Amino acid sequence: MVMFPSKHLRRPSAMTARHWGAKGSRRTRRPKEPMACREDGGLNMLEQLLIHQPEDPIPFMIQHLHKDNDNVPRIVILGPPASGKTTIAMWLCKHLNSSLLTLENLVLNEFSLTATKAKRLYLQRKTIPSALLVQLIQERLAEEDCVKRGWILDGIPETREQALRIQTLGITPRHVIVLSAPDTVLIERNLGKRIDPQTGEIYHTTFDWPPESEIQNRLMVPEDISELETAQKLLEYHRNIVRVIPSYPKILKVISADQPCVDVFYQVCCGQLLKEAVADRTTFGELIQPFFEKEMAVPDSLLMKVLSQRLDQQDCIQKGWVLHGVPRDLDQAHLLNSLGYNPNRVFFLNVPFDSIMERLTLRRIDPVTGERYHLMYKPPPTMEIQARLLQNPKDAEEQVKLKMDLFYRNSADLEQLYGSAITLNGDQDPYTVFEYIESGIINPLPKKIP
């Protein structure tokens, strides 16, 4: 189900591809940078100093900086070379108005003596000792912009030693995102990488080539992107990441990077909205929590309130929205319409029952690394990994059959309600499915002749 403002009907929204499994073979748009929030942290501190006039201003200022900052973003983004982690980190910083911390900008901090020392080592060896890196992070996170607006660590920690040192200092992220993709995809992607030396933006000769000739002419080929060098970096990454992941057992999320970056960035669905409402301890979240604890379905009325709150936000109003798997039945569809959320595109994907069973019941997860596998399409690389794989109880054959029975009973009513919906064969190559959906979005809606 898709709704776009009229000015967006000529081209598909950046939010559409994710829900239909499009891979990273298409050029994608970057999300528009939101309006920056007013940076008045320094002014508030000055006002507080003038009002309270503390005898010792240093502890007072530290206390002021840490006041009411529990909910600011604290995010770690990890991933192999060419997984797009830097691009995602930059977009998140713009979206959340937070500070981006990378190895490069940490050592280039002109106001830090530690950074000056680290810079000399970095220029010589392209790396710095873990103890020195963590000291740089600690200094940077104590600065006002990180305290007030939050931070995003790009590619750090790289090793278990770094992760433990960071934890020892009490630096605790709220979210750790690990991007994952097949090595063959990453090597191919890395070969086409280009960097804009002025903005630091990353482009690709195939997947993300800038339309502006001015930008094209100044793009540079980064160092160390040959197939052999990339393979060596991937080998080192795989050795380290399996020891880093256990440090973040409850806050880690693995996301497939084998798709356009905007599809990684935009992950808006009702299940995620409900989880965020609970995690953020909102009024709705407190009402939803008991249903989560008892593993019961959230009532439609409560679901629609959370959904309505999200669809009324400015980005949905300006750029449109995509609902994935909602409405589930006729009652939800009528509730959605009564609230004024009428989609102008509806797609039904038809997949044979045998294919559904094959896709879902053969899924497995590695409890050590969090990596997801499929016994047919993406088997584990070693017998050791295969022996420890687990199946989600929801993917058991009986559970899948129950879900499909419920879906078939409800889908007939929904297809009748959305008479102008487009039905597609979902049991084919994801690129082909996306092309059909894209044509359904670009082409104008058919008009009924009276």
Short mmCIF file of C-alpha atoms in Angstrom, two decimals:
data_model
loop_
_atom_site.label_atom_id
_atom_site.label_comp_id
_atom_site.label_asym_id
_atom_site.label_seq_id
_atom_site.Cartn_x
_atom_site.Cartn_y
_atom_site.Cartn_z
CA MET A 1 0.00 0.00 0.00
CA VAL A 2 1.49 3.30 -1.09
CA MET A 3 0.50 6.95 -0.82
CA PHE A 4 2.48 9.77 -2.43
CA PRO A 5 1.73 13.49 -2.73
CA SER A 6 0.86 14.42 -6.29
CA LYS A 7 4.21 16.04 -7.00
CA HIS A 8 5.93 12.68 -6.34
CA LEU A 9 3.86 10.58 -8.74
CA ARG A 10 6.29 11.15 -11.61
CA ARG A 11 9.06 9.19 -9.91
CA PRO A 12 8.98 6.50 -7.22
CA SER A 13 9.60 7.55 -3.66
CA ALA A 14 12.88 6.54 -2.06
CA MET A 15 10.84 4.63 0.52
CA THR A 16 9.27 2.17 -1.88
CA ALA A 17 12.07 -0.24 -2.75
CA ARG A 18 12.75 -1.69 0.66
CA HIS A 19 9.45 -3.44 1.04
CA TRP A 20 9.76 -5.41 -2.18
CA GLY A 21 13.33 -6.67 -1.81
CA ALA A 22 14.99 -4.55 -4.50
CA LYS A 23 18.73 -5.07 -4.59
CA GLY A 24 21.41 -2.43 -4.86
CA SER A 25 21.54 -2.37 -8.64
CA ARG A 26 19.57 0.83 -9.08
CA ARG A 27 20.62 4.39 -8.59
CA THR A 28 18.88 5.77 -5.53
CA ARG A 29 18.18 9.17 -4.12
CA ARG A 30 19.58 10.41 -0.88
CA PRO A 31 17.01 11.40 1.70
CA LYS A 32 16.61 15.15 1.89
CA GLU A 33 18.41 16.80 4.72
CA PRO A 34 15.92 18.00 7.33
CA MET A 35 15.96 21.46 8.73
CA ALA A 36 18.61 21.68 11.44
CA CYS A 37 17.50 22.27 14.97
CA ARG A 38 18.53 25.51 16.64
CA GLU A 39 21.88 24.96 18.32
CA ASP A 40 21.42 26.98 21.49
CA GLY A 41 23.13 24.70 23.99
CA GLY A 42 25.93 27.23 24.60
CA LEU A 43 23.47 30.10 25.18
CA ASN A 44 21.45 28.05 27.70
CA MET A 45 24.62 27.23 29.61
CA LEU A 46 25.62 30.89 29.71
CA GLU A 47 22.19 31.84 30.99
CA GLN A 48 22.40 29.19 33.70
CA LEU A 49 25.84 30.42 34.78
CA LEU A 50 24.58 34.00 35.04
CA ILE A 51 21.49 32.97 36.98
CA HIS A 52 23.06 30.53 39.46
CA GLN A 53 26.61 31.98 39.63
CA PRO A 54 28.14 28.77 41.05
CA GLU A 55 31.32 28.98 43.10
CA ASP A 56 32.93 26.24 41.01
CA PRO A 57 31.63 26.59 37.43
CA ILE A 58 33.32 23.46 36.00
CA PRO A 59 31.24 20.81 37.84
CA PHE A 60 28.17 22.98 37.27
CA MET A 61 28.74 23.02 33.50
CA ILE A 62 29.38 19.26 33.39
CA GLN A 63 26.14 18.65 35.28
CA HIS A 64 24.29 20.99 32.91
CA LEU A 65 25.64 19.20 29.83
CA HIS A 66 24.50 15.81 31.12
CA LYS A 67 21.07 17.06 32.12
CA ASP A 68 18.13 15.64 30.13
CA ASN A 69 20.32 13.95 27.55
CA ASP A 70 19.31 10.34 28.19
CA ASN A 71 17.23 10.18 25.03
CA VAL A 72 19.73 11.59 22.53
CA PRO A 73 20.91 9.22 19.78
CA ARG A 74 23.85 6.98 20.72
CA ILE A 75 24.40 4.71 17.74
CA VAL A 76 27.21 2.44 16.55
CA ILE A 77 27.24 1.39 12.89
CA LEU A 78 29.49 -1.50 11.92
CA GLY A 79 29.96 -3.37 8.68
CA PRO A 80 32.51 -4.70 6.20
CA PRO A 81 34.20 -2.52 3.57
CA ALA A 82 31.77 -1.26 0.88
CA SER A 83 28.71 -2.16 2.97
CA GLY A 84 27.58 1.48 2.92
CA LYS A 85 28.04 2.10 6.65
CA THR A 86 29.59 5.55 6.17
CA THR A 87 26.76 6.62 3.85
CA ILE A 88 24.13 5.39 6.31
CA ALA A 89 25.97 7.06 9.20
CA MET A 90 26.08 10.40 7.34
CA TRP A 91 22.37 10.23 6.49
CA LEU A 92 21.51 9.37 10.09
CA CYS A 93 23.51 12.34 11.32
CA LYS A 94 21.60 14.67 9.02
CA HIS A 95 18.29 13.08 9.91
CA LEU A 96 18.88 13.09 13.68
CA ASN A 97 20.99 16.27 13.79
CA SER A 98 23.68 14.33 15.66
CA SER A 99 27.47 14.29 15.50
CA LEU A 100 29.35 11.81 13.32
CA LEU A 101 32.51 10.26 14.75
CA THR A 102 34.92 8.49 12.41
CA LEU A 103 38.55 7.54 12.78
CA GLU A 104 39.47 10.26 10.28
CA ASN A 105 37.66 13.18 11.91
CA LEU A 106 38.77 12.11 15.39
CA VAL A 107 42.45 12.40 14.50
CA LEU A 108 41.86 15.69 12.66
CA ASN A 109 40.48 17.44 15.75
CA GLU A 110 42.63 20.58 15.84
CA PHE A 111 41.78 21.43 19.45
CA SER A 112 43.00 18.17 20.99
CA LEU A 113 46.60 17.38 21.96
CA THR A 114 45.67 13.69 21.92
CA ALA A 115 44.47 14.07 18.33
CA THR A 116 47.73 15.74 17.32
CA LYS A 117 49.66 12.75 18.64
CA ALA A 118 47.23 10.33 17.00
CA LYS A 119 47.46 12.16 13.68
CA ARG A 120 51.21 11.61 13.45
CA LEU A 121 50.75 7.88 14.02
CA TYR A 122 47.82 7.69 11.61
CA LEU A 123 49.75 9.36 8.78
CA GLN A 124 52.60 6.88 9.28
CA ARG A 125 50.64 3.64 9.73
CA LYS A 126 47.01 4.41 8.70
CA THR A 127 46.00 3.12 12.13
CA ILE A 128 46.41 4.08 15.79
CA PRO A 129 46.63 2.02 19.01
CA SER A 130 43.29 1.06 20.55
CA ALA A 131 44.05 2.85 23.84
CA LEU A 132 44.72 6.11 21.99
CA LEU A 133 41.61 5.75 19.80
CA VAL A 134 39.37 5.18 22.81
CA GLN A 135 40.91 8.21 24.53
CA LEU A 136 40.03 10.29 21.45
CA ILE A 137 36.45 8.98 21.57
CA GLN A 138 36.15 9.78 25.27
CA GLU A 139 37.35 13.35 24.74
CA ARG A 140 35.07 13.88 21.75
CA LEU A 141 31.95 12.52 23.47
CA ALA A 142 32.48 14.94 26.34
CA GLU A 143 32.09 17.91 23.99
CA GLU A 144 28.82 19.79 24.09
CA ASP A 145 27.45 18.85 20.65
CA CYS A 146 27.77 15.11 21.40
CA VAL A 147 26.27 15.47 24.86
CA LYS A 148 23.31 17.58 23.77
CA ARG A 149 22.56 16.15 20.32
CA GLY A 150 23.94 12.63 20.51
CA TRP A 151 26.50 10.80 18.42
CA ILE A 152 27.01 8.12 15.79
CA LEU A 153 30.18 6.02 15.71
CA ASP A 154 31.07 4.92 12.18
CA GLY A 155 33.03 1.65 12.04
CA ILE A 156 34.15 1.79 15.67
CA PRO A 157 34.84 -0.48 17.54
CA GLU A 158 36.72 -2.60 15.04
CA THR A 159 38.06 -5.14 17.55
CA ARG A 160 36.98 -6.75 20.81
CA GLU A 161 39.74 -4.86 22.64
CA GLN A 162 38.28 -1.56 21.48
CA ALA A 163 34.75 -2.65 22.42
CA LEU A 164 35.84 -3.63 25.94
CA ARG A 165 37.83 -0.42 26.44
CA ILE A 166 34.82 1.64 25.35
CA GLN A 167 32.52 -0.26 27.71
CA THR A 168 34.99 0.13 30.59
CA LEU A 169 34.69 3.91 30.25
CA GLY A 170 30.90 3.68 30.56
CA ILE A 171 30.27 4.61 26.93
CA THR A 172 27.08 2.69 26.12
CA PRO A 173 25.29 2.98 22.75
CA ARG A 174 21.51 2.61 22.60
CA HIS A 175 21.65 0.89 19.21
CA VAL A 176 24.32 -1.14 17.42
CA ILE A 177 23.64 -1.75 13.73
CA VAL A 178 25.68 -4.32 11.81
CA LEU A 179 25.42 -4.28 8.02
CA SER A 180 25.88 -7.59 6.25
CA ALA A 181 26.32 -8.60 2.60
CA PRO A 182 28.03 -11.40 0.60
CA ASP A 183 31.75 -10.82 0.02
CA THR A 184 31.35 -11.10 -3.75
CA VAL A 185 28.84 -8.23 -3.71
CA LEU A 186 31.12 -6.10 -1.51
CA ILE A 187 34.18 -6.64 -3.71
CA GLU A 188 32.24 -5.66 -6.85
CA ARG A 189 30.74 -2.66 -5.10
CA ASN A 190 34.11 -1.48 -3.78
CA LEU A 191 35.71 -1.45 -7.23
CA GLY A 192 33.24 1.22 -8.41
CA LYS A 193 33.48 3.45 -5.33
CA ARG A 194 34.27 7.14 -5.85
CA ILE A 195 34.63 9.97 -3.31
CA ASP A 196 33.83 13.66 -3.56
CA PRO A 197 36.87 15.35 -1.93
CA GLN A 198 34.86 18.49 -1.13
CA THR A 199 31.87 16.97 0.67
CA GLY A 200 33.12 13.50 1.59
CA GLU A 201 30.03 12.00 -0.10
CA ILE A 202 30.52 8.50 -1.52
CA TYR A 203 29.28 7.61 -5.02
CA HIS A 204 29.41 4.56 -7.28
CA THR A 205 30.06 4.29 -10.99
CA THR A 206 27.11 1.92 -11.45
CA PHE A 207 24.70 2.23 -8.55
CA ASP A 208 24.94 5.88 -7.48
CA TRP A 209 26.46 8.18 -10.11
CA PRO A 210 25.82 11.91 -9.51
CA PRO A 211 23.85 13.68 -12.27
CA GLU A 212 25.79 16.95 -11.88
CA SER A 213 28.80 17.16 -14.23
CA GLU A 214 30.61 19.42 -11.75
CA ILE A 215 30.55 16.68 -9.11
CA GLN A 216 31.43 13.98 -11.65
CA ASN A 217 34.59 15.83 -12.70
CA ARG A 218 35.97 16.15 -9.19
CA LEU A 219 35.32 12.58 -7.99
CA MET A 220 38.40 10.64 -6.93
CA VAL A 221 39.23 6.94 -6.83
CA PRO A 222 39.97 6.00 -3.19
CA GLU A 223 43.06 4.04 -2.26
CA ASP A 224 43.13 0.33 -1.46
CA ILE A 225 40.00 -0.73 -3.39
CA SER A 226 41.51 -3.42 -5.62
CA GLU A 227 39.96 -6.88 -5.48
CA LEU A 228 42.92 -8.36 -3.56
CA GLU A 229 43.10 -5.51 -1.04
CA THR A 230 39.34 -5.62 -0.47
CA ALA A 231 39.44 -9.40 0.05
CA GLN A 232 42.20 -8.97 2.66
CA LYS A 233 40.18 -6.31 4.50
CA LEU A 234 37.09 -8.53 4.44
CA LEU A 235 39.06 -11.42 5.91
CA GLU A 236 40.30 -9.20 8.75
CA TYR A 237 36.78 -7.81 9.31
CA HIS A 238 35.23 -11.30 9.58
CA ARG A 239 37.90 -12.33 12.09
CA ASN A 240 37.13 -9.34 14.30
CA ILE A 241 33.37 -8.89 14.02
CA VAL A 242 32.52 -12.30 15.50
CA ARG A 243 34.32 -11.20 18.68
CA VAL A 244 32.78 -7.71 18.76
CA ILE A 245 29.13 -8.76 18.36
CA PRO A 246 28.83 -10.61 21.72
CA SER A 247 29.62 -7.31 23.49
CA TYR A 248 26.20 -5.95 22.48
CA PRO A 249 23.74 -8.84 22.97
CA LYS A 250 20.48 -6.94 23.52
CA ILE A 251 20.90 -3.80 21.41
CA LEU A 252 22.33 -5.27 18.21
CA LYS A 253 20.47 -5.45 14.93
CA VAL A 254 21.82 -7.07 11.74
CA ILE A 255 20.58 -5.52 8.49
CA SER A 256 21.22 -6.75 4.97
CA ALA A 257 23.35 -4.27 3.04
CA ASP A 258 22.69 -6.08 -0.25
CA GLN A 259 20.09 -3.48 -1.21
CA PRO A 260 20.06 0.25 -2.02
CA CYS A 261 21.22 2.44 0.85
CA VAL A 262 17.87 4.23 1.03
CA ASP A 263 16.21 0.86 1.59
CA VAL A 264 18.51 0.25 4.54
CA PHE A 265 17.83 3.75 5.81
CA TYR A 266 14.05 3.69 5.50
CA GLN A 267 12.65 0.85 7.57
CA VAL A 268 9.21 2.07 8.53
CA CYS A 269 6.61 -0.57 9.29
CA CYS A 270 3.95 -0.93 11.96
CA GLY A 271 5.79 -3.60 13.94
CA GLN A 272 8.79 -1.30 14.24
CA LEU A 273 6.58 1.63 15.21
CA LEU A 274 5.01 -0.38 18.03
CA LYS A 275 8.41 -1.50 19.31
CA GLU A 276 9.70 2.09 19.24
CA ALA A 277 6.63 3.30 21.11
CA VAL A 278 7.32 0.74 23.86
CA ALA A 279 11.06 1.43 23.94
CA ASP A 280 10.54 5.20 24.16
CA ARG A 281 8.04 4.76 27.02
CA THR A 282 5.41 6.92 25.36
CA THR A 283 1.80 6.97 26.52
CA PHE A 284 0.90 4.54 23.75
CA GLY A 285 3.97 2.46 24.57
CA GLU A 286 2.76 1.89 28.13
CA LEU A 287 -0.58 0.67 26.77
CA ILE A 288 1.14 -1.62 24.24
CA GLN A 289 3.65 -3.15 26.66
CA PRO A 290 1.23 -5.67 28.30
CA PHE A 291 0.28 -7.07 24.88
CA PHE A 292 3.96 -7.54 24.00
CA GLU A 293 4.68 -9.26 27.30
CA LYS A 294 1.79 -11.71 26.82
CA GLU A 295 2.63 -12.11 23.09
CA MET A 296 -0.89 -11.01 22.17
CA ALA A 297 -1.96 -9.01 19.12
CA VAL A 298 -2.17 -5.26 19.72
CA PRO A 299 -5.81 -4.08 19.34
CA ASP A 300 -6.61 -2.35 16.05
CA SER A 301 -7.72 0.84 17.78
CA LEU A 302 -4.36 1.20 19.55
CA LEU A 303 -2.41 0.23 16.44
CA MET A 304 -4.20 2.91 14.41
CA LYS A 305 -3.42 5.58 17.01
CA VAL A 306 0.29 4.81 16.81
CA LEU A 307 0.14 4.63 13.02
CA SER A 308 -1.82 7.88 12.78
CA GLN A 309 0.76 9.64 14.94
CA ARG A 310 3.53 8.51 12.56
CA LEU A 311 1.71 9.34 9.31
CA ASP A 312 0.97 12.85 10.56
CA GLN A 313 4.67 13.66 10.85
CA GLN A 314 6.13 16.11 8.37
CA ASP A 315 8.22 13.65 6.35
CA CYS A 316 5.17 11.48 5.58
CA ILE A 317 3.09 14.52 4.64
CA GLN A 318 5.76 15.92 2.31
CA LYS A 319 7.25 12.75 0.78
CA GLY A 320 4.46 10.21 1.10
CA TRP A 321 4.39 6.87 2.88
CA VAL A 322 4.54 3.12 2.36
CA LEU A 323 2.65 0.66 4.56
CA HIS A 324 4.01 -2.87 4.61
CA GLY A 325 1.54 -5.61 5.56
CA VAL A 326 -1.11 -3.15 6.78
CA PRO A 327 -4.08 -3.32 6.70
CA ARG A 328 -4.21 -7.02 7.57
CA ASP A 329 -7.97 -7.33 7.31
CA LEU A 330 -11.15 -5.47 6.35
CA ASP A 331 -11.63 -3.92 9.81
CA GLN A 332 -8.18 -2.33 9.73
CA ALA A 333 -8.78 -1.08 6.18
CA HIS A 334 -12.03 0.64 7.21
CA LEU A 335 -10.34 2.17 10.27
CA LEU A 336 -7.53 3.47 8.07
CA ASN A 337 -10.00 5.03 5.63
CA SER A 338 -12.06 6.57 8.44
CA LEU A 339 -8.92 8.37 9.67
CA GLY A 340 -8.40 9.86 6.19
CA TYR A 341 -5.39 7.77 5.15
CA ASN A 342 -6.41 6.67 1.69
CA PRO A 343 -3.64 5.09 -0.42
CA ASN A 344 -3.37 6.01 -4.08
CA ARG A 345 -1.50 2.81 -4.95
CA VAL A 346 -2.14 -0.69 -3.59
CA PHE A 347 -0.08 -3.75 -4.56
CA PHE A 348 -0.80 -7.41 -3.81
CA LEU A 349 2.10 -9.85 -4.19
CA ASN A 350 1.04 -13.41 -4.99
CA VAL A 351 3.45 -16.20 -4.08
CA PRO A 352 2.61 -19.94 -4.33
CA PHE A 353 2.09 -21.69 -1.00
CA ASP A 354 5.00 -24.10 -1.60
CA SER A 355 7.38 -21.20 -2.24
CA ILE A 356 6.26 -19.47 0.95
CA MET A 357 6.87 -22.60 2.99
CA GLU A 358 10.29 -23.00 1.39
CA ARG A 359 11.27 -19.40 2.05
CA LEU A 360 10.15 -19.27 5.70
CA THR A 361 10.61 -22.73 7.19
CA LEU A 362 14.24 -23.01 6.02
CA ARG A 363 15.35 -19.75 7.63
CA ARG A 364 17.92 -20.02 10.40
CA ILE A 365 19.90 -17.65 12.65
CA ASP A 366 23.36 -17.97 14.15
CA PRO A 367 23.01 -17.23 17.90
CA VAL A 368 26.71 -16.30 18.14
CA THR A 369 26.99 -13.72 15.34
CA GLY A 370 23.36 -12.82 14.69
CA GLU A 371 23.89 -13.67 11.02
CA ARG A 372 20.81 -14.94 9.17
CA TYR A 373 21.01 -17.93 6.86
CA HIS A 374 18.72 -19.95 4.60
CA LEU A 375 19.36 -23.65 4.23
CA MET A 376 18.71 -23.47 0.46
CA TYR A 377 19.46 -19.91 -0.71
CA LYS A 378 22.18 -18.89 1.76
CA PRO A 379 23.59 -21.97 3.52
CA PRO A 380 26.15 -21.55 6.33
CA PRO A 381 29.77 -21.64 5.12
CA THR A 382 30.99 -24.23 7.65
CA MET A 383 29.68 -27.31 9.44
CA GLU A 384 30.52 -25.67 12.77
CA ILE A 385 28.14 -22.79 12.06
CA GLN A 386 25.46 -25.12 10.69
CA ALA A 387 25.51 -27.20 13.88
CA ARG A 388 24.65 -24.21 16.08
CA LEU A 389 21.96 -22.64 13.88
CA LEU A 390 18.52 -22.10 15.43
CA GLN A 391 15.05 -21.71 13.94
CA ASN A 392 12.71 -19.00 15.08
CA PRO A 393 9.58 -20.70 16.50
CA LYS A 394 7.51 -18.42 14.24
CA ASP A 395 9.11 -20.11 11.22
CA ALA A 396 7.96 -23.59 12.26
CA GLU A 397 5.81 -25.29 9.60
CA GLU A 398 2.66 -25.32 11.75
CA GLN A 399 2.96 -21.60 12.58
CA VAL A 400 3.49 -20.63 8.95
CA LYS A 401 0.45 -22.67 7.86
CA LEU A 402 -1.73 -20.94 10.47
CA LYS A 403 -0.58 -17.51 9.31
CA MET A 404 -1.18 -18.35 5.66
CA ASP A 405 -4.67 -19.67 6.41
CA LEU A 406 -5.53 -16.37 8.11
CA PHE A 407 -3.98 -14.38 5.26
CA TYR A 408 -5.96 -16.20 2.57
CA ARG A 409 -9.21 -15.62 4.45
CA ASN A 410 -8.57 -11.86 4.75
CA SER A 411 -6.93 -11.15 1.38
CA ALA A 412 -10.09 -11.85 -0.64
CA ASP A 413 -11.97 -9.10 1.24
CA LEU A 414 -9.08 -6.65 0.84
CA GLU A 415 -8.79 -7.33 -2.90
CA GLN A 416 -12.50 -6.60 -3.23
CA LEU A 417 -12.21 -3.36 -1.23
CA TYR A 418 -9.21 -2.12 -3.24
CA GLY A 419 -10.68 -2.79 -6.65
CA SER A 420 -8.01 -0.81 -8.52
CA ALA A 421 -5.13 -2.61 -6.79
CA ILE A 422 -2.33 -4.12 -8.86
CA THR A 423 -1.66 -7.83 -8.36
CA LEU A 424 1.86 -9.05 -9.09
CA ASN A 425 3.65 -12.38 -9.18
CA GLY A 426 6.04 -12.18 -6.22
CA ASP A 427 7.69 -15.51 -7.00
CA GLN A 428 10.28 -14.12 -9.39
CA ASP A 429 13.50 -12.14 -9.40
CA PRO A 430 13.24 -9.14 -7.01
CA TYR A 431 14.51 -6.78 -9.73
CA THR A 432 11.61 -7.82 -11.96
CA VAL A 433 9.09 -7.37 -9.15
CA PHE A 434 10.47 -3.92 -8.42
CA GLU A 435 10.28 -2.91 -12.10
CA TYR A 436 6.58 -3.85 -12.19
CA ILE A 437 5.89 -1.93 -8.98
CA GLU A 438 7.85 1.07 -10.24
CA SER A 439 5.79 1.15 -13.45
CA GLY A 440 2.63 1.04 -11.33
CA ILE A 441 3.82 4.09 -9.41
CA ILE A 442 5.06 6.15 -12.35
CA ASN A 443 2.09 5.56 -14.64
CA PRO A 444 -1.06 7.57 -13.88
CA LEU A 445 -3.98 5.85 -12.23
CA PRO A 446 -6.58 4.52 -14.73
CA LYS A 447 -9.72 6.61 -14.87
CA LYS A 448 -13.11 4.98 -15.01
CA ILE A 449 -15.20 6.01 -18.02
CA PRO A 450 -18.80 6.84 -16.96
#
